[in-house]
Amino acid sequence: MKLLIKNGLVVNADRSEYADVLIEDTVIREVAPNLGAGPDYRTLGAKGLMVIPGGIDPHTHLEMPTPVTRTADGFDNGGRAALSGGTTMVIDFINPKYGQSYLEACDICMERAAKATCHYSYHATVTWFDEQAAKELRVLAEERGVNSFKHFTTYKGSLMLEPEQMLASFALARELGALCTVHAENDEIITYMQRKLLDKGITQPRGHVLSRPPIAEGEATYHAIALAKIAGAPIYIVHMSCEDALHAVIRAQATGQEVYAESLCGHLLLDESVYFNDDPEIAARYVMSPPFRSAEHREALWQGLADGHIRVIGSDNCTFTQAQRNLGLDDFTKIPNGAPGLEDRMRIVFSEGVAKGRITPEQFVAVTSTNAAKIYNIHPRKGVIAPGADADLVLWDPKKQHTVSAKTHRHAIDYSIFEGMTFTGSPVMTILSGDVVFENDRVTAQPGQGQFIPRPPRQRIPPCHS
Ligand code: URP
Ligand code: ZN
Ligand code: ZN
């Protein structure tokens, strides 16, 4: 496909300029004012629109099995949700069961994603760690382009990794040029609080937020950062939701430690009061970890984003239908954890961030695309509008309003946690590897059109002996 995008405002993370964009095959060839092209090009008028790099959502759980169920969104409809919201690539997770081969789990995930409609890549969740695990993780990083390892400090008995194993995994990651990511919540605090609340008869969804206080997240964040410092490995904190954790990140960054923080679109928008809805079915829809927090924490996140301490906004898209949520109506600890966000992530950041004057359009591009591309080592192939980059772009109308409804969204769930909210700023067209895949409010990407994007190792650092 040959495309010429005319008269748009090209917004990259470092600058904005009025320019035309020439696309041939799957790649951006030229970015300059007053470009011309032959009759075999489709010309797209972008006057009044921003032309931005396709969004990269580095935190999704599509079609993910859990101990009792699996997430509702798959790589086909999830990809369509992504594309309609301006996201062209996701990074999902390979989650081996305890002791399961990492390579076998990777094969299963690749098969599952064969029907993807947007581009994708994977992190590997380190659910067990020994010599064999280390061998297989090495193969993932060196041969399969899976070079980020996720670690859980909670969910003992399923996903949690003990601290000594986490430290060993961090040390391996350093050597492989893989990035360590961490879900940071203190398991002992949560388990203790859950028990106490259930003993008192608090079984409703509100128990979820009551059992996961900000200090549990702050402590685990500080702990994980300390382990990364000792291992000499860069670290990336996923879904950071509160000021307590942000303080740990800022303190470490101030010492020069390579620490990245990601927050979620939901945490920038929603209030903890959602868990106190009188209808437990509605309250259950918001159960995710860490939970949504109070206004004070939200404002701290916005400040952290504006100041550059938080580098990435993801969605942590992890969807469950109402029926799946209802599995835990009698016991909040049994409600499957997770929330949608893939479709609305970029709209939320733009509407709440740029339209409200909290961040600039360039910062919007940085936190929804470019920074993830840099941190996950696919920049400048992705995350930038420049000659030679992949032609994943979005024509974004900064004034277009979009009202969220479960009746029209592309998520495979029967409600939305953003139901009825109107956001300012929305895509009018999404281009995936040079093909127009979203226009006139229709997604035309076909299953299999999304490609696996292998990520080369980051800088390798010799083993740390200090
Ligand atoms: O509650 C959440 N965030 N569910 C998704 C899995 C995870 O912890 O990231
Ligand atoms: Zn998590
Ligand atoms: Zn997640």
Coordinates of C-alpha atoms and ligand atoms in Angstrom, one line a residue:
M1 CA 0.0 0.0 0.0
K2 CA 1.3 3.5 -0.9
L3 CA -0.1 6.4 1.2
L4 CA 0.5 10.1 1.4
I5 CA -0.7 11.8 4.6
K6 CA -1.1 15.5 3.8
N7 CA -1.2 18.6 6.0
G8 CA -1.2 17.0 9.4
L9 CA 0.6 18.0 12.6
V10 CA 3.2 15.3 13.0
V11 CA 3.6 14.8 16.8
N12 CA 6.6 12.9 18.0
A13 CA 7.8 12.6 21.6
D14 CA 10.5 15.3 21.1
R15 CA 8.8 17.7 18.7
S16 CA 5.8 18.6 16.6
E17 CA 5.9 19.9 13.0
Y18 CA 3.5 20.4 10.1
A19 CA 4.6 17.9 7.6
D20 CA 3.4 15.3 5.1
V21 CA 4.2 11.6 5.6
L22 CA 4.9 9.3 2.7
I23 CA 4.4 5.6 3.2
E24 CA 5.5 2.8 0.9
D25 CA 4.9 -0.9 1.6
T26 CA 5.2 -1.2 5.4
V27 CA 7.6 1.6 6.1
I28 CA 7.6 5.4 6.4
R29 CA 9.8 6.8 3.6
E30 CA 9.7 10.5 4.0
V31 CA 8.5 13.1 6.5
A32 CA 8.6 16.7 5.1
P33 CA 6.4 19.6 4.1
N34 CA 4.8 19.7 0.6
L35 CA 5.4 16.1 -0.5
G36 CA 3.9 15.0 -3.8
A37 CA 3.2 11.5 -4.9
G38 CA 2.0 9.6 -8.0
P39 CA -1.5 8.5 -8.9
D40 CA -0.9 5.1 -7.4
Y41 CA -0.8 6.6 -3.9
R42 CA -3.9 7.0 -1.7
T43 CA -3.9 10.6 -0.3
L44 CA -5.2 11.1 3.2
G45 CA -6.1 14.6 4.2
A46 CA -5.0 15.3 7.8
K47 CA -5.7 19.0 8.1
G48 CA -6.7 19.7 11.7
L49 CA -5.5 16.3 12.8
M50 CA -2.5 15.1 14.7
V51 CA -0.4 12.3 13.1
I52 CA 1.1 10.2 15.8
P53 CA 3.0 7.0 16.2
G54 CA 0.7 4.0 16.7
G55 CA 0.2 3.4 20.4
I56 CA 2.2 0.6 22.2
D57 CA 0.4 -0.9 25.1
P58 CA 3.1 -2.9 27.0
H59 CA 0.7 -4.6 29.4
T60 CA -2.2 -6.8 28.2
H61 CA -3.5 -10.2 29.1
L62 CA -5.3 -11.5 26.1
E63 CA -6.9 -14.9 26.3
M64 CA -5.0 -15.6 29.4
P65 CA -5.8 -18.8 31.3
T66 CA -6.3 -18.3 35.1
P67 CA -6.6 -21.1 37.7
V68 CA -10.4 -21.1 37.2
T69 CA -11.2 -19.3 34.0
R70 CA -9.6 -17.3 31.2
T71 CA -9.7 -13.7 30.1
A72 CA -12.5 -12.8 27.7
D73 CA -10.6 -10.7 25.1
G74 CA -8.6 -12.6 22.6
F75 CA -6.0 -11.5 20.1
D76 CA -8.6 -11.0 17.4
N77 CA -11.2 -8.8 19.1
G78 CA -8.6 -7.4 21.5
G79 CA -6.6 -6.3 18.5
R80 CA -9.6 -4.6 17.0
A81 CA -10.3 -2.8 20.3
A82 CA -6.7 -1.7 20.3
L83 CA -6.7 -0.4 16.7
S84 CA -10.0 1.5 17.1
G85 CA -8.4 3.3 20.1
G86 CA -5.1 4.1 18.3
T87 CA -2.9 1.2 19.7
T88 CA -1.1 -0.8 17.0
M89 CA 1.0 -3.1 19.2
V90 CA 0.6 -4.8 22.5
I91 CA 3.1 -6.7 24.7
D92 CA 1.3 -9.7 26.3
F93 CA 2.5 -12.3 28.8
I94 CA 3.7 -15.9 28.6
N95 CA 2.7 -17.4 32.0
P96 CA 4.0 -20.9 32.4
K97 CA 2.4 -22.9 35.2
Y98 CA 4.7 -23.8 38.1
G99 CA 7.4 -26.1 36.6
Q100 CA 6.0 -25.9 33.0
S101 CA 8.6 -25.5 30.3
Y102 CA 9.0 -21.8 29.4
L103 CA 9.6 -22.8 25.8
E104 CA 6.5 -24.9 25.6
A105 CA 4.4 -22.1 27.2
C106 CA 5.9 -19.7 24.6
D107 CA 4.8 -22.1 21.8
I108 CA 1.3 -22.2 23.1
C109 CA 1.1 -18.4 23.3
M110 CA 2.4 -18.0 19.8
E111 CA -0.3 -20.3 18.5
R112 CA -2.9 -18.5 20.4
A113 CA -1.8 -15.2 18.9
A114 CA -1.7 -16.4 15.3
K115 CA -5.1 -14.7 14.8
A116 CA -3.9 -11.3 16.1
T117 CA -5.3 -8.3 14.4
C118 CA -2.6 -5.9 15.8
H119 CA 1.1 -6.4 16.3
Y120 CA 2.3 -8.1 19.5
S121 CA 5.2 -9.2 21.5
Y122 CA 5.7 -11.1 24.8
H123 CA 7.1 -10.8 28.3
A124 CA 7.8 -14.0 30.1
T125 CA 6.5 -14.3 33.6
V126 CA 9.0 -16.0 35.9
T127 CA 6.8 -18.3 37.8
W128 CA 9.6 -20.7 38.9
F129 CA 13.4 -20.3 38.8
D130 CA 16.2 -22.8 38.8
E131 CA 19.0 -23.9 36.5
Q132 CA 16.6 -25.3 33.9
A133 CA 14.4 -22.2 34.0
A134 CA 17.5 -20.1 33.5
K135 CA 18.5 -22.1 30.5
E136 CA 15.0 -21.7 28.9
L137 CA 14.8 -18.0 29.7
R138 CA 18.1 -17.6 28.0
V139 CA 16.7 -19.2 24.9
L140 CA 13.6 -16.9 25.0
A141 CA 15.8 -13.8 25.2
E142 CA 18.5 -14.9 22.8
E143 CA 16.6 -16.8 20.2
R144 CA 12.9 -15.9 20.4
G145 CA 12.9 -12.1 21.0
V146 CA 11.3 -12.3 24.4
N147 CA 13.5 -10.2 26.5
S148 CA 11.5 -8.9 29.4
F149 CA 10.8 -11.0 32.5
K150 CA 7.8 -10.3 34.8
H151 CA 7.9 -11.1 38.5
F152 CA 5.1 -11.2 41.0
T153 CA 5.7 -10.4 44.7
T154 CA 2.1 -11.7 45.6
Y155 CA -0.3 -14.5 44.7
K156 CA 1.6 -17.0 46.8
G157 CA 1.0 -20.5 45.5
S158 CA 0.5 -19.5 41.9
L159 CA 2.4 -16.6 40.4
M160 CA 4.5 -15.4 43.3
L161 CA 8.3 -15.8 43.2
E162 CA 10.2 -16.0 46.4
P163 CA 12.7 -13.0 46.9
E164 CA 15.8 -15.1 46.6
Q165 CA 14.6 -16.5 43.3
M166 CA 13.7 -13.1 42.1
L167 CA 17.2 -11.9 42.9
A168 CA 18.6 -14.7 40.9
S169 CA 16.3 -14.0 38.0
F170 CA 17.2 -10.3 38.1
A171 CA 20.9 -11.3 37.9
L172 CA 20.2 -13.5 34.9
A173 CA 18.3 -10.7 33.2
R174 CA 21.2 -8.3 33.6
E175 CA 23.5 -10.8 31.9
L176 CA 21.0 -11.4 29.0
G177 CA 20.0 -7.8 28.4
A178 CA 16.5 -8.6 29.4
L179 CA 14.4 -6.1 31.4
C180 CA 12.9 -7.1 34.8
T181 CA 9.4 -6.0 35.4
V182 CA 7.6 -6.4 38.7
H183 CA 4.1 -6.6 40.0
A184 CA 4.8 -5.1 43.5
E185 CA 2.4 -5.8 46.4
N186 CA 3.4 -7.2 49.8
D187 CA 1.8 -10.7 50.0
E188 CA 1.9 -11.0 53.8
I189 CA 0.0 -7.7 54.3
I190 CA -2.6 -8.7 51.7
T191 CA -3.1 -12.2 53.0
Y192 CA -3.3 -11.0 56.6
M193 CA -5.8 -8.3 55.7
Q194 CA -8.0 -10.6 53.6
R195 CA -8.2 -13.1 56.5
K196 CA -9.1 -10.3 58.9
L197 CA -11.8 -8.9 56.7
L198 CA -13.4 -12.2 55.9
D199 CA -13.4 -13.1 59.6
K200 CA -15.3 -9.9 60.2
G201 CA -17.9 -10.9 57.6
I202 CA -16.7 -8.5 55.0
T203 CA -17.0 -10.7 51.9
Q204 CA -18.2 -8.1 49.4
P205 CA -16.0 -6.5 46.7
R206 CA -15.1 -3.6 49.0
G207 CA -12.9 -6.1 50.8
H208 CA -10.6 -6.0 47.8
V209 CA -9.5 -2.4 48.2
L210 CA -9.5 -2.6 52.0
S211 CA -7.1 -5.6 51.9
R212 CA -4.6 -3.9 49.6
P213 CA -3.6 -0.6 51.2
P214 CA -1.1 1.7 49.5
I215 CA 1.6 0.8 52.0
A216 CA 1.5 -2.8 50.7
E217 CA 2.4 -1.6 47.3
G218 CA 5.0 1.0 48.5
E219 CA 6.8 -1.6 50.6
A220 CA 7.0 -4.2 47.8
T221 CA 8.1 -1.5 45.3
Y222 CA 10.9 -0.5 47.5
H223 CA 11.9 -4.1 48.1
A224 CA 11.9 -5.0 44.4
I225 CA 14.0 -1.9 43.6
A226 CA 16.5 -2.9 46.3
L227 CA 16.9 -6.3 44.8
A228 CA 17.4 -4.8 41.4
K229 CA 20.1 -2.5 42.8
I230 CA 21.9 -5.5 44.3
A231 CA 21.6 -7.5 41.0
G232 CA 22.7 -4.4 39.0
A233 CA 19.7 -4.9 36.8
P234 CA 17.3 -2.2 35.4
I235 CA 13.8 -2.6 36.7
Y236 CA 10.3 -1.6 35.5
I237 CA 7.4 -1.4 38.0
V238 CA 4.1 -2.3 36.4
H239 CA 0.8 -0.8 37.2
M240 CA 2.0 1.6 39.9
S241 CA -1.1 3.1 41.5
C242 CA -0.1 5.1 44.5
E243 CA 2.1 7.8 46.0
D244 CA 3.8 5.4 48.4
A245 CA 5.2 3.4 45.4
L246 CA 6.0 6.5 43.4
H247 CA 8.1 7.8 46.3
A248 CA 10.2 4.7 46.2
V249 CA 10.7 5.1 42.4
I250 CA 11.6 8.8 42.7
R251 CA 14.1 8.1 45.4
A252 CA 15.8 5.4 43.4
Q253 CA 15.8 7.4 40.2
A254 CA 17.5 10.3 42.1
T255 CA 20.4 8.0 42.9
G256 CA 20.8 7.2 39.2
Q257 CA 19.4 3.7 39.4
E258 CA 17.7 2.6 36.2
V259 CA 14.1 2.4 37.4
Y260 CA 11.1 2.8 35.2
A261 CA 7.5 3.1 36.3
E262 CA 4.3 2.3 34.4
S263 CA 0.8 3.4 35.6
L264 CA -2.5 2.5 34.1
C265 CA -5.2 4.6 32.3
G266 CA -7.7 3.3 34.9
H267 CA -5.6 4.4 37.8
L268 CA -5.4 7.9 36.3
L269 CA -9.2 8.1 36.1
L270 CA -11.2 6.0 38.6
D271 CA -11.7 6.4 42.3
E272 CA -11.7 3.8 45.0
S273 CA -15.3 4.6 45.8
V274 CA -16.3 2.3 42.9
Y275 CA -15.7 -0.7 45.3
F276 CA -18.4 0.7 47.7
N277 CA -21.2 0.6 45.1
D278 CA -24.3 -0.9 46.8
D279 CA -24.7 -3.3 44.0
P280 CA -22.0 -5.9 44.5
E281 CA -22.2 -7.0 40.9
I282 CA -21.2 -3.5 39.8
A283 CA -18.5 -3.2 42.5
A284 CA -17.0 -6.5 41.4
R285 CA -16.4 -5.1 37.9
Y286 CA -13.6 -3.0 39.2
V287 CA -11.7 -5.6 41.1
M288 CA -8.1 -5.4 39.9
S289 CA -4.7 -5.2 41.6
P290 CA -3.5 -2.9 42.7
P291 CA -7.0 -1.4 43.2
F292 CA -8.2 2.0 42.1
R293 CA -7.1 4.6 44.7
S294 CA -8.2 8.0 46.1
A295 CA -7.9 11.4 44.5
E296 CA -4.7 12.2 46.4
H297 CA -2.9 9.2 44.8
R298 CA -4.4 10.0 41.3
E299 CA -3.0 13.5 41.5
A300 CA 0.4 12.2 42.6
L301 CA 0.4 9.9 39.5
W302 CA -0.5 12.8 37.2
Q303 CA 2.3 14.8 38.7
G304 CA 4.7 11.9 38.4
L305 CA 3.8 11.6 34.7
A306 CA 4.2 15.3 34.0
D307 CA 7.6 15.2 35.8
G308 CA 8.8 12.2 33.8
H309 CA 9.1 9.8 36.8
I310 CA 6.3 7.6 35.3
R311 CA 7.4 6.8 31.8
V312 CA 4.6 4.6 30.4
I313 CA 0.8 4.3 30.6
G314 CA -0.5 0.8 29.9
S315 CA -3.9 -0.7 30.2
D316 CA -3.3 -4.0 31.9
N317 CA -6.2 -5.1 29.8
C318 CA -7.4 -8.3 31.6
T319 CA -11.1 -8.7 31.0
F320 CA -13.7 -10.9 32.6
T321 CA -17.5 -11.0 31.9
Q322 CA -20.0 -10.2 34.6
A323 CA -20.7 -14.0 34.9
Q324 CA -16.9 -14.5 35.6
R325 CA -16.9 -11.7 38.1
N326 CA -19.8 -13.2 39.9
L327 CA -17.7 -16.2 40.8
G328 CA -16.5 -14.2 43.7
L329 CA -19.7 -12.4 44.9
D330 CA -19.7 -14.3 48.2
D331 CA -15.9 -13.9 48.7
F332 CA -14.0 -11.0 47.2
T333 CA -10.8 -13.0 47.2
K334 CA -12.3 -15.2 44.5
I335 CA -13.3 -12.4 42.0
P336 CA -11.0 -12.7 39.0
N337 CA -8.7 -9.7 39.0
G338 CA -8.3 -7.4 36.0
A339 CA -10.0 -4.7 34.0
P340 CA -10.4 -3.5 30.4
G341 CA -8.5 -0.5 29.0
L342 CA -6.9 -1.5 25.7
E343 CA -9.6 0.3 23.6
D344 CA -9.7 3.5 25.7
R345 CA -6.2 3.9 27.0
M346 CA -5.1 6.6 24.6
R347 CA -8.3 8.5 24.7
I348 CA -8.2 8.6 28.5
V349 CA -4.6 9.9 28.6
F350 CA -5.3 12.5 25.9
S351 CA -8.6 13.7 27.4
E352 CA -7.6 13.7 31.0
G353 CA -4.0 14.7 30.2
V354 CA -3.7 16.9 27.2
A355 CA -7.2 18.4 27.0
K356 CA -7.0 19.2 30.7
G357 CA -3.6 20.8 30.4
R358 CA -1.7 18.3 32.6
I359 CA 0.7 17.1 29.9
T360 CA 1.7 18.2 26.4
P361 CA 0.8 16.4 23.2
E362 CA 4.4 15.3 22.9
Q363 CA 4.3 13.8 26.4
F364 CA 1.1 12.0 25.4
V365 CA 3.0 10.4 22.5
A366 CA 5.9 9.6 24.8
V367 CA 3.9 7.8 27.4
T368 CA 1.5 6.0 25.1
S369 CA 4.1 4.9 22.5
T370 CA 7.7 6.1 22.3
N371 CA 8.9 5.4 25.8
A372 CA 7.6 1.9 25.7
A373 CA 9.4 1.4 22.3
K374 CA 12.6 2.7 23.9
I375 CA 12.4 0.8 27.1
Y376 CA 11.4 -2.5 25.4
N377 CA 14.0 -2.0 22.7
I378 CA 12.1 -1.6 19.5
H379 CA 12.9 2.0 18.9
P380 CA 13.3 3.6 16.3
R381 CA 11.6 0.8 14.4
K382 CA 8.4 1.6 16.4
G383 CA 7.3 4.6 18.5
V384 CA 8.3 7.4 16.1
I385 CA 7.3 9.0 12.9
A386 CA 10.5 9.1 10.9
P387 CA 11.9 7.8 7.7
G388 CA 12.7 4.1 8.0
A389 CA 10.3 3.4 10.9
D390 CA 7.4 0.9 10.6
A391 CA 4.3 2.6 9.2
D392 CA 2.2 2.2 12.3
L393 CA 0.5 5.5 12.7
V394 CA -2.7 7.1 13.8
L395 CA -4.6 10.2 12.5
W396 CA -5.9 11.6 15.8
D397 CA -8.6 14.2 16.0
P398 CA -7.9 16.3 19.2
K399 CA -11.5 17.6 19.3
K400 CA -13.4 14.4 18.5
Q401 CA -15.6 13.2 21.3
H402 CA -16.1 9.6 22.1
T403 CA -18.6 8.2 24.7
V404 CA -17.9 4.7 26.0
S405 CA -20.6 2.1 25.9
A406 CA -20.5 -1.7 26.3
K407 CA -23.0 -1.7 23.5
T408 CA -20.4 -0.4 21.0
H409 CA -17.0 -1.3 22.4
R410 CA -15.0 -4.1 20.9
H411 CA -14.2 -5.8 24.2
A412 CA -15.7 -9.3 24.7
I413 CA -17.4 -8.2 28.0
D414 CA -21.0 -7.1 28.8
Y415 CA -20.1 -3.9 30.7
S416 CA -17.5 -1.2 30.7
I417 CA -15.9 0.3 33.7
F418 CA -15.8 3.6 31.7
E419 CA -19.5 3.3 30.8
G420 CA -21.1 6.7 29.8
M421 CA -17.8 8.6 30.1
T422 CA -17.1 11.0 27.2
F423 CA -13.5 11.6 26.2
T424 CA -12.1 14.4 24.1
G425 CA -9.6 13.3 21.4
S426 CA -10.0 10.1 19.4
P427 CA -8.5 8.3 16.4
V428 CA -10.2 8.8 13.0
M429 CA -7.8 6.4 11.2
T430 CA -5.3 3.8 12.2
I431 CA -2.6 2.5 9.9
L432 CA -0.9 -0.9 10.6
S433 CA 2.3 -1.6 8.7
G434 CA 1.1 0.7 5.9
D435 CA -2.5 -0.7 5.7
V436 CA -5.4 1.4 6.7
V437 CA -7.1 -0.9 9.3
F438 CA -9.5 1.5 11.0
E439 CA -11.6 4.3 9.4
N440 CA -15.2 5.5 9.4
D441 CA -15.4 3.8 12.8
R442 CA -14.8 0.3 11.3
V443 CA -11.9 -2.0 11.9
T444 CA -10.9 -3.9 8.8
A445 CA -7.8 -5.7 10.1
Q446 CA -8.1 -9.5 9.5
P447 CA -7.0 -12.2 11.9
G448 CA -3.3 -12.9 11.3
Q449 CA -2.6 -9.4 10.1
G450 CA -0.9 -8.6 13.4
Q451 CA 2.7 -9.7 13.4
F452 CA 4.9 -11.0 16.2
I453 CA 7.6 -8.3 16.9
P454 CA 10.7 -9.9 18.3
R455 CA 12.7 -7.6 20.6
P456 CA 16.5 -7.7 20.5
P457 CA 18.3 -7.8 23.8
R458 CA 19.0 -4.4 25.5
Q459 CA 22.5 -3.5 26.5
R460 CA 24.1 -6.6 28.1
I461 CA 25.8 -5.9 31.4
P462 CA 28.5 -8.3 32.7
P463 CA 27.4 -10.3 35.8
C464 CA 27.5 -8.2 39.0
H465 CA 30.0 -9.4 41.6
S466 CA 29.7 -6.6 44.1
Ligands
URP1 O1 -5.4 -7.4 38.6 C1 -4.7 -7.4 37.6 N1 -3.9 -6.4 37.4 N2 -4.8 -8.5 36.8 C2 -4.0 -8.7 35.7 C3 -2.7 -9.5 36.1 C4 -1.7 -8.6 36.7 O2 -1.6 -8.6 38.0 O3 -1.1 -7.8 36.1
ZN2 ZN 0.1 -7.4 37.9
ZN3 ZN -1.2 -7.3 34.3

